JSON list of C-alpha atoms in Angstrom, two decimals:
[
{"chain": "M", "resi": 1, "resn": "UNK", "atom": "CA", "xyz": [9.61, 7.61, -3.14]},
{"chain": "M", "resi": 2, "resn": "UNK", "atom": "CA", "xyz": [13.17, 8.45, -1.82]},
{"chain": "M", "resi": 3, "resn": "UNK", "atom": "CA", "xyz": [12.10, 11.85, -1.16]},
{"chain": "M", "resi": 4, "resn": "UNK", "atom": "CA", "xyz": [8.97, 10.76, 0.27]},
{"chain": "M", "resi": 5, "resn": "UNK", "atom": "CA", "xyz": [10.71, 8.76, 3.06]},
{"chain": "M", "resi": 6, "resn": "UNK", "atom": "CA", "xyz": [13.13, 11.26, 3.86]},
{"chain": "M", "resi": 7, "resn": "UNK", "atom": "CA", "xyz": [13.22, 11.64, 7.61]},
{"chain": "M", "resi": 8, "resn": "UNK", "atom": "CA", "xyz": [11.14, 9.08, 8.41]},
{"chain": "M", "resi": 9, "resn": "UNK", "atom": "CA", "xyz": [11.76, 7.66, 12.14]},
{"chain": "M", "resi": 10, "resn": "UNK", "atom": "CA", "xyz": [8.69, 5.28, 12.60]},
{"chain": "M", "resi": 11, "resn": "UNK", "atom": "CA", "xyz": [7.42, 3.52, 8.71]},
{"chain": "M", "resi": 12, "resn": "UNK", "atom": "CA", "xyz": [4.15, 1.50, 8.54]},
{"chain": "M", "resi": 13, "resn": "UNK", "atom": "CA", "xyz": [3.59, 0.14, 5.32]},
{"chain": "M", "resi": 14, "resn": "UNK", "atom": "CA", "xyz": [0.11, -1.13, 4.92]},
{"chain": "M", "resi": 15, "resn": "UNK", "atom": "CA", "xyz": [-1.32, -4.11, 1.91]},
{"chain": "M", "resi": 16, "resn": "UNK", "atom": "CA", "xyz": [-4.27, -4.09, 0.91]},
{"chain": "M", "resi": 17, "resn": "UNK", "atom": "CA", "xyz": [-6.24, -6.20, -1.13]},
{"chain": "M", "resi": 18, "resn": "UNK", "atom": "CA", "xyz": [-7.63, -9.86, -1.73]},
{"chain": "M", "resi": 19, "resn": "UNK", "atom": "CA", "xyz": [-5.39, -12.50, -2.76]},
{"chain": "M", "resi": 20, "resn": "UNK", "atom": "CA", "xyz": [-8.18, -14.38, -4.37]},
{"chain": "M", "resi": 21, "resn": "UNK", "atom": "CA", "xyz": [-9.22, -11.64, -6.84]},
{"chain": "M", "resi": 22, "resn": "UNK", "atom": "CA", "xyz": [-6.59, -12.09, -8.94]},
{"chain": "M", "resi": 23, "resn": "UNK", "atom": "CA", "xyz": [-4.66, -8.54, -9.14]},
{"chain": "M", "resi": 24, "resn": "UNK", "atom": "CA", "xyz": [-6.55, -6.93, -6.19]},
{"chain": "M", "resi": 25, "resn": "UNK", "atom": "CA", "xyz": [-3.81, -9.30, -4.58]},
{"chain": "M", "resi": 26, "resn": "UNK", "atom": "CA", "xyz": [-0.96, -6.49, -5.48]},
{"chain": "M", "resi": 27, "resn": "UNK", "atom": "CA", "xyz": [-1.01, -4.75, -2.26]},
{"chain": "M", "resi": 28, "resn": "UNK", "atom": "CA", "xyz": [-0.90, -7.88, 0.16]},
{"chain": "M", "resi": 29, "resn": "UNK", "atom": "CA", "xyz": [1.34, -9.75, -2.64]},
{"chain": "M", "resi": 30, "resn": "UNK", "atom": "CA", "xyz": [4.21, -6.29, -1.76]},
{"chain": "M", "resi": 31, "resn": "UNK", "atom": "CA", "xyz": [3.67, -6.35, 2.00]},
{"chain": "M", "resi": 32, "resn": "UNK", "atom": "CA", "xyz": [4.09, -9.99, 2.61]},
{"chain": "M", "resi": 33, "resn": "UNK", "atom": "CA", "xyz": [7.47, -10.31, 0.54]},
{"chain": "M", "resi": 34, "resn": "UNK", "atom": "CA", "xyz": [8.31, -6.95, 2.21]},
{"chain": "M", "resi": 35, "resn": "UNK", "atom": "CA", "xyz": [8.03, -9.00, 5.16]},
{"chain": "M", "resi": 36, "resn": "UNK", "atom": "CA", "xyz": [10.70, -11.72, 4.27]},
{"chain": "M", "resi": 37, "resn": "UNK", "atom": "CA", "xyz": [13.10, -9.44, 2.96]},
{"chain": "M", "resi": 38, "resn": "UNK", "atom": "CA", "xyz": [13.20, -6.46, 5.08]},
{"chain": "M", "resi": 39, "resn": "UNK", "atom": "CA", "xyz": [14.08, -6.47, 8.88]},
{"chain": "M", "resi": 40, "resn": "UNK", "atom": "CA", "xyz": [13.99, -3.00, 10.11]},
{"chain": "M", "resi": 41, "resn": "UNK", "atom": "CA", "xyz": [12.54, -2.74, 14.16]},
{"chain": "M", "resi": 42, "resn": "UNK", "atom": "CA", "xyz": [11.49, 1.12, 12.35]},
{"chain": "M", "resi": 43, "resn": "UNK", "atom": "CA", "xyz": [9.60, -0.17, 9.66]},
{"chain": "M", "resi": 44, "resn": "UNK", "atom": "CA", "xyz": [6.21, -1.97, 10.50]},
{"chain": "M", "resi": 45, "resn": "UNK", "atom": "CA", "xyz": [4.28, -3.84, 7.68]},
{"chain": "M", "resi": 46, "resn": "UNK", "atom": "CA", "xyz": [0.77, -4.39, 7.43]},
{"chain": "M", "resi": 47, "resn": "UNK", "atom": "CA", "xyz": [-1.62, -6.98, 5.44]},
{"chain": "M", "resi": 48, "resn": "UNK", "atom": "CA", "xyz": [-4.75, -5.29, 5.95]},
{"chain": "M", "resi": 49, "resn": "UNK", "atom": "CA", "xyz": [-6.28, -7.16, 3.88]},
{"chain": "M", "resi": 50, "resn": "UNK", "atom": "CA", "xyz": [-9.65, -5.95, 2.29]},
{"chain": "M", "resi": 51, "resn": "UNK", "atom": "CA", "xyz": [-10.23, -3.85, 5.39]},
{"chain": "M", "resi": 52, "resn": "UNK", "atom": "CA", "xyz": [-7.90, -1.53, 6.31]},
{"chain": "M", "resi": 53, "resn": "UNK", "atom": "CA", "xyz": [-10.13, 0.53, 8.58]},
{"chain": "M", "resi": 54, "resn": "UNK", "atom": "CA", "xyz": [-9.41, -2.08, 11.19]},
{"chain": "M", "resi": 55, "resn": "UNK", "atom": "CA", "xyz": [-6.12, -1.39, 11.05]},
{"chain": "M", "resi": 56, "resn": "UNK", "atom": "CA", "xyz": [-6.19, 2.34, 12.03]},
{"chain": "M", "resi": 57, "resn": "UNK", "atom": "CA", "xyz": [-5.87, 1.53, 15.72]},
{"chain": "M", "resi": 58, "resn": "UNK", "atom": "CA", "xyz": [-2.89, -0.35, 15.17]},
{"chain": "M", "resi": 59, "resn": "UNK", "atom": "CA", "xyz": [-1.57, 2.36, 12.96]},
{"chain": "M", "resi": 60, "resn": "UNK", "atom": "CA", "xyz": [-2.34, 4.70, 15.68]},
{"chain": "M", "resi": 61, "resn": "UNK", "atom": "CA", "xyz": [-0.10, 2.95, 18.24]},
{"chain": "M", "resi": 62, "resn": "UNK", "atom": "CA", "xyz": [3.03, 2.45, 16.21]},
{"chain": "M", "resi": 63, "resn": "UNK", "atom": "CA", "xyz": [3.12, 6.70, 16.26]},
{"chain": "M", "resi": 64, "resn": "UNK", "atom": "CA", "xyz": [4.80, 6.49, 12.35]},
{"chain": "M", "resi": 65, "resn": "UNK", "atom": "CA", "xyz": [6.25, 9.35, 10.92]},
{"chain": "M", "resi": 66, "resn": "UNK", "atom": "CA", "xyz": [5.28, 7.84, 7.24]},
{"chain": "M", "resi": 67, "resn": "UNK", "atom": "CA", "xyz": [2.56, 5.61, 6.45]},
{"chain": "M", "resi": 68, "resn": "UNK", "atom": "CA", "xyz": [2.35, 4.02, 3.09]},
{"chain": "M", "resi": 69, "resn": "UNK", "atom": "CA", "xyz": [-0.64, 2.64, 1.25]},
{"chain": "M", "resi": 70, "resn": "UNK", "atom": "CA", "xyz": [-0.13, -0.25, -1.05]},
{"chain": "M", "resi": 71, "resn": "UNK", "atom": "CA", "xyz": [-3.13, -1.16, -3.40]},
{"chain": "M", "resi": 72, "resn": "UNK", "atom": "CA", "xyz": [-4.47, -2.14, -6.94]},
{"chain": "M", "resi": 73, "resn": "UNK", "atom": "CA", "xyz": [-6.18, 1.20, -8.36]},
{"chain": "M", "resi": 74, "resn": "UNK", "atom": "CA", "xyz": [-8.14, 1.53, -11.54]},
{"chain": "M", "resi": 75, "resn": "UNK", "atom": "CA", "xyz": [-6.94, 4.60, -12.61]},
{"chain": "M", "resi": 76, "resn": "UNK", "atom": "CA", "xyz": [-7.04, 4.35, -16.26]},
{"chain": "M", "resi": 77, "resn": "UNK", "atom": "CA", "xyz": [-3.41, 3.28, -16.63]},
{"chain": "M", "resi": 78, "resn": "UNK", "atom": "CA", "xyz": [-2.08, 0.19, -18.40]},
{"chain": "M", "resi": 79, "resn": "UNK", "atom": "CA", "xyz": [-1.74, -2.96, -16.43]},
{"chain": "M", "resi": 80, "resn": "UNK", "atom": "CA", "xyz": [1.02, -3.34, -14.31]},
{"chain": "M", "resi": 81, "resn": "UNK", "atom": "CA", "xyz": [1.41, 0.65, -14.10]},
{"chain": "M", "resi": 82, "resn": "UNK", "atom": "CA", "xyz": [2.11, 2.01, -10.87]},
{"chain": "M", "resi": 83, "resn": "UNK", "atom": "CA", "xyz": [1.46, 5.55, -9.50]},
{"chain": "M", "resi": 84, "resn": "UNK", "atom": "CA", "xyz": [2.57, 7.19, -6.36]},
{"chain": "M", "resi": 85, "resn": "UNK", "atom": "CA", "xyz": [-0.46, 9.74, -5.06]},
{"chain": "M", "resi": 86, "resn": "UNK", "atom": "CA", "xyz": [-1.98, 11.85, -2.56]},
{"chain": "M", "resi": 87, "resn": "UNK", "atom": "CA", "xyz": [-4.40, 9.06, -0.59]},
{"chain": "M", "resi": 88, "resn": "UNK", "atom": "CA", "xyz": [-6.86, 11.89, 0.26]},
{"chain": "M", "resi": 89, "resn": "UNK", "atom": "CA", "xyz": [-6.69, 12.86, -3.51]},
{"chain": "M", "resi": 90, "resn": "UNK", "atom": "CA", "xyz": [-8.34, 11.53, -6.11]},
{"chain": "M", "resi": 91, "resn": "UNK", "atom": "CA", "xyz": [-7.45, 7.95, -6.76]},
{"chain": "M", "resi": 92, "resn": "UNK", "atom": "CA", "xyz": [-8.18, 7.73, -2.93]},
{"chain": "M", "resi": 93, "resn": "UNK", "atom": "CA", "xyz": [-11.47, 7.67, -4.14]},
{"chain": "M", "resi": 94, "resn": "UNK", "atom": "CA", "xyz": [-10.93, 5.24, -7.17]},
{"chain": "M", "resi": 95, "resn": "UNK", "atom": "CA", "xyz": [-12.79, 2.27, -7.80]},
{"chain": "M", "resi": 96, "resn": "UNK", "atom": "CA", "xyz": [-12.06, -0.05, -5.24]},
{"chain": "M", "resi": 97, "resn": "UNK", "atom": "CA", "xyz": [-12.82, -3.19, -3.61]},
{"chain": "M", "resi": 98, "resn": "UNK", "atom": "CA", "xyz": [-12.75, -2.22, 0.03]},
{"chain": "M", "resi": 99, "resn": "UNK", "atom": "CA", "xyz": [-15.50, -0.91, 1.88]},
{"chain": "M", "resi": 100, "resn": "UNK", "atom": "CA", "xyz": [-14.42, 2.66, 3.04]},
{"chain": "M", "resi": 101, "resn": "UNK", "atom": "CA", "xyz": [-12.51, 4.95, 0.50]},
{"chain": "M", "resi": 102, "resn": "UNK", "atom": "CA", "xyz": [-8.78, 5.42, 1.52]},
{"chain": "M", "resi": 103, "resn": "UNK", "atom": "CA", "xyz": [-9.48, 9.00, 1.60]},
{"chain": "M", "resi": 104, "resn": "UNK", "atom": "CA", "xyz": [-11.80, 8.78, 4.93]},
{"chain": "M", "resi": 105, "resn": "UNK", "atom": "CA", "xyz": [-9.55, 6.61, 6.29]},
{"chain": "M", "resi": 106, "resn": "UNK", "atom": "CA", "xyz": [-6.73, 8.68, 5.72]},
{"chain": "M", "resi": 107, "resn": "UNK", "atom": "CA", "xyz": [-8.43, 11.68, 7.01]},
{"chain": "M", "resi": 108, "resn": "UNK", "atom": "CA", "xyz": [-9.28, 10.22, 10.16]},
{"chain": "M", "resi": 109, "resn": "UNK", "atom": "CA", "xyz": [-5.43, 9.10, 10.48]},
{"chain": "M", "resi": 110, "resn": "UNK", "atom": "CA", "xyz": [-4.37, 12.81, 9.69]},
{"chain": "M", "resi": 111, "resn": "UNK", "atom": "CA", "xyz": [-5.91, 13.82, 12.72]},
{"chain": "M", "resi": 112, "resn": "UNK", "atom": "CA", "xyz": [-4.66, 11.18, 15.19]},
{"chain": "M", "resi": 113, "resn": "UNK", "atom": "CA", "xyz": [-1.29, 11.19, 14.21]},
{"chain": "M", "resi": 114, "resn": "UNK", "atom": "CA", "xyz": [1.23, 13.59, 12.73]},
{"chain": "M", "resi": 115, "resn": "UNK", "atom": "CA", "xyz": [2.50, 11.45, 9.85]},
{"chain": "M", "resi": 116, "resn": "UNK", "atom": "CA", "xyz": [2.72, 11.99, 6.33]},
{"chain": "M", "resi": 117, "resn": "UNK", "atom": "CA", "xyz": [0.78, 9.67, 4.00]},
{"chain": "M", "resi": 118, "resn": "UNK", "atom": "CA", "xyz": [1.35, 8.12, 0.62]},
{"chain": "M", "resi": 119, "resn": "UNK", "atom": "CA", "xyz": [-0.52, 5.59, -1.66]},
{"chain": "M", "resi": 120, "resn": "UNK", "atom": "CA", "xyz": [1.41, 4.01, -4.18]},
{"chain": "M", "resi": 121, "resn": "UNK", "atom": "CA", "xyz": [-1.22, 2.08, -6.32]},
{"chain": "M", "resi": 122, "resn": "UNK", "atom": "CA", "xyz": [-1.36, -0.32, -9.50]},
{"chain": "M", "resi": 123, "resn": "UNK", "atom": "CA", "xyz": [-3.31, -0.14, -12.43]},
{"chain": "M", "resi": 124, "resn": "UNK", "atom": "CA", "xyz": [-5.15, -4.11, -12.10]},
{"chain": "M", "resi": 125, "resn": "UNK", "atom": "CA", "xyz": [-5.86, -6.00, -15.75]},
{"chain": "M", "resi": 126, "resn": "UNK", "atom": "CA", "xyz": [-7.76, -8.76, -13.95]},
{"chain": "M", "resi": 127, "resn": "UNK", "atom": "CA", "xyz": [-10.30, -8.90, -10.54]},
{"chain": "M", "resi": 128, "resn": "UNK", "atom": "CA", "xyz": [-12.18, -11.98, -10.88]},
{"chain": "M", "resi": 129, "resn": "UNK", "atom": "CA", "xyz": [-12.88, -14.25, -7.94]},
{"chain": "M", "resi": 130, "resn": "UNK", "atom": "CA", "xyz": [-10.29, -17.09, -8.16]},
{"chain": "M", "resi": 131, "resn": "UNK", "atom": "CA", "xyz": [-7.99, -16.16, -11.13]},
{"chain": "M", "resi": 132, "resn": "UNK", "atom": "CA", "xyz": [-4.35, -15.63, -10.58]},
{"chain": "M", "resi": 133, "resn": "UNK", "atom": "CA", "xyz": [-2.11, -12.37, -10.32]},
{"chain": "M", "resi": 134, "resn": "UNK", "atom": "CA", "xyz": [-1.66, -11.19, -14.01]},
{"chain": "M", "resi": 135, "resn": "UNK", "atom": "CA", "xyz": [1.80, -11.53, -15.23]},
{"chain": "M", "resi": 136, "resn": "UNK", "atom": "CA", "xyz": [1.85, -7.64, -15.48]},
{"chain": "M", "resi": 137, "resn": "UNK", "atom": "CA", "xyz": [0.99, -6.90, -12.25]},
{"chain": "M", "resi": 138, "resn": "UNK", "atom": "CA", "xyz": [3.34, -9.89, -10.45]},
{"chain": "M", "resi": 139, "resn": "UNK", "atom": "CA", "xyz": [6.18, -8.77, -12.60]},
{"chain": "M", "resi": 140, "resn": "UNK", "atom": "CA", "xyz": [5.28, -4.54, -11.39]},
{"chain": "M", "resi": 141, "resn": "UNK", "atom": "CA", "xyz": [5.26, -6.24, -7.55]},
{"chain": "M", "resi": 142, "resn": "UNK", "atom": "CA", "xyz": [8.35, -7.97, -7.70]},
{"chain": "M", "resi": 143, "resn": "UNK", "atom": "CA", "xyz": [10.07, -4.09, -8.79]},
{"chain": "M", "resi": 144, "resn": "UNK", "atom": "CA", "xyz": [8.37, -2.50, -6.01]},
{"chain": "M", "resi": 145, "resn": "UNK", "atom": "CA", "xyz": [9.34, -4.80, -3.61]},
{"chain": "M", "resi": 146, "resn": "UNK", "atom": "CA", "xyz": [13.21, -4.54, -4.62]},
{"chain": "M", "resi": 147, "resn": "UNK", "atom": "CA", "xyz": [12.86, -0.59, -4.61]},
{"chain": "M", "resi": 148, "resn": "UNK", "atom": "CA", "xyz": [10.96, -0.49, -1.54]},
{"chain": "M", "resi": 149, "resn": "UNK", "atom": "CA", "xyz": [12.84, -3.12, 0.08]},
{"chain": "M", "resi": 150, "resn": "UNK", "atom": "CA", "xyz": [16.61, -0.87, -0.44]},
{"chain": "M", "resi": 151, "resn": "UNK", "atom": "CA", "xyz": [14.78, 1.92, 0.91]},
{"chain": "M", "resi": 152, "resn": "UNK", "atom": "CA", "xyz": [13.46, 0.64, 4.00]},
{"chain": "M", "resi": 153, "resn": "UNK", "atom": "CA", "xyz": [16.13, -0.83, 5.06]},
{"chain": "M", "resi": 154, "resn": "UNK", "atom": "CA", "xyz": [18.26, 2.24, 5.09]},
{"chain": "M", "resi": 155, "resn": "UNK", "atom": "CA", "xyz": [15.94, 4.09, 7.28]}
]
C-alpha cells in the first residue's frame, strides 16, 4: 500500500457497501472511522454507499492523483482476508452487491482523470439483511484503518 501511495498529491478514498448486510458493511465501516481519525485537507473520503457510480462526479472534481476502493469481495479467501488488486482486474468483477461492476466504473474514471486506482477488498463470512459485522471482518477493519490511517496522514 506504501508503495501504492507514493507520490500521491490529491487521495480519495471511497466505502462502499451496506451497513445493514452484515459484512458488506466493511467498506463504509473503514471510510467512516477513516473519517474521525485522519485530518488531511489532501486526502478526501468517501461513503458511497451501495452506489458508487454516483460518486464519479465528485471524484472527478477533487482531480486525485490516487483513488482507493474499499469493499467486501468474495474472492474465495477466508473471512476477514484482505487483498489489494487491480479494480479493472478481476475481482473488479467479483460478486458484488452494487449495481455496476467496479471495473466500468473504474474505466470510465481512467479516462476523466489521470489517477492511479486501487481496490483493497475483504473476503465477507456473512451478507444477510440485518445481521451484524462478523467478528472477522470488524477485527480485519479495525487493522486497515490503523495502517491506512499512518499512511494518509503522512501524505
Amino acid at each position: 500500500m506504501e508503495e501504492f501511495l507514493e507520490g500521491a498529491t490529491k487521495v480519495v478514498v471511497c466505502g462502499i457497501g451496506n451497513d445493514i448486510r452484515g459484512d458488506d458493511a466493511f467498506g463504509v465501516y473503514v471510510v467512516e472511522k477513516l473519517k474521525e481519525k485522519v485530518s488531511n485537507p489532501k486526502v478526501v473520503f468517501l461513503n458511497c454507499g451501495e452506489m458508487p457510480e454516483s460518486y464519479v462526479g465528485k471524484i472527478i472534481r477533487e482531480n486525485p492523483s490516487h483513488v482507493v476502493f474499499i469493499d467486501a469481495v468474495h474472492f474465495e479467501g477466508k473471512p476477514g482476508e484482505i487483498v489489494l488488486a487491480d479494480p479493472e482486474g478481476t475481482l473488479g468483477e467479483a460478486f458484488s452487491t452494487h449495481k455496476m461492476p467496479l471495473k466500468l466504473l473504474v474505466s470510465y474514471l481512467k479516462e476523466q482523470t489521470n489517477a492511479k486506482f486501487i481496490l483493497i477488498g475483504a473476503q465477507p463470512k456473512q451478507t444477510g439483511l440485518f445481521v451484524e459485522m462478523s467478528d472477522e471482518l470488524r477485527e480485519s477493519a479495525d487493522k486497515l484503518v490503523e495502517l491506512l490511517a499512518e499512511l494518509l496522514k503522512g501524505i
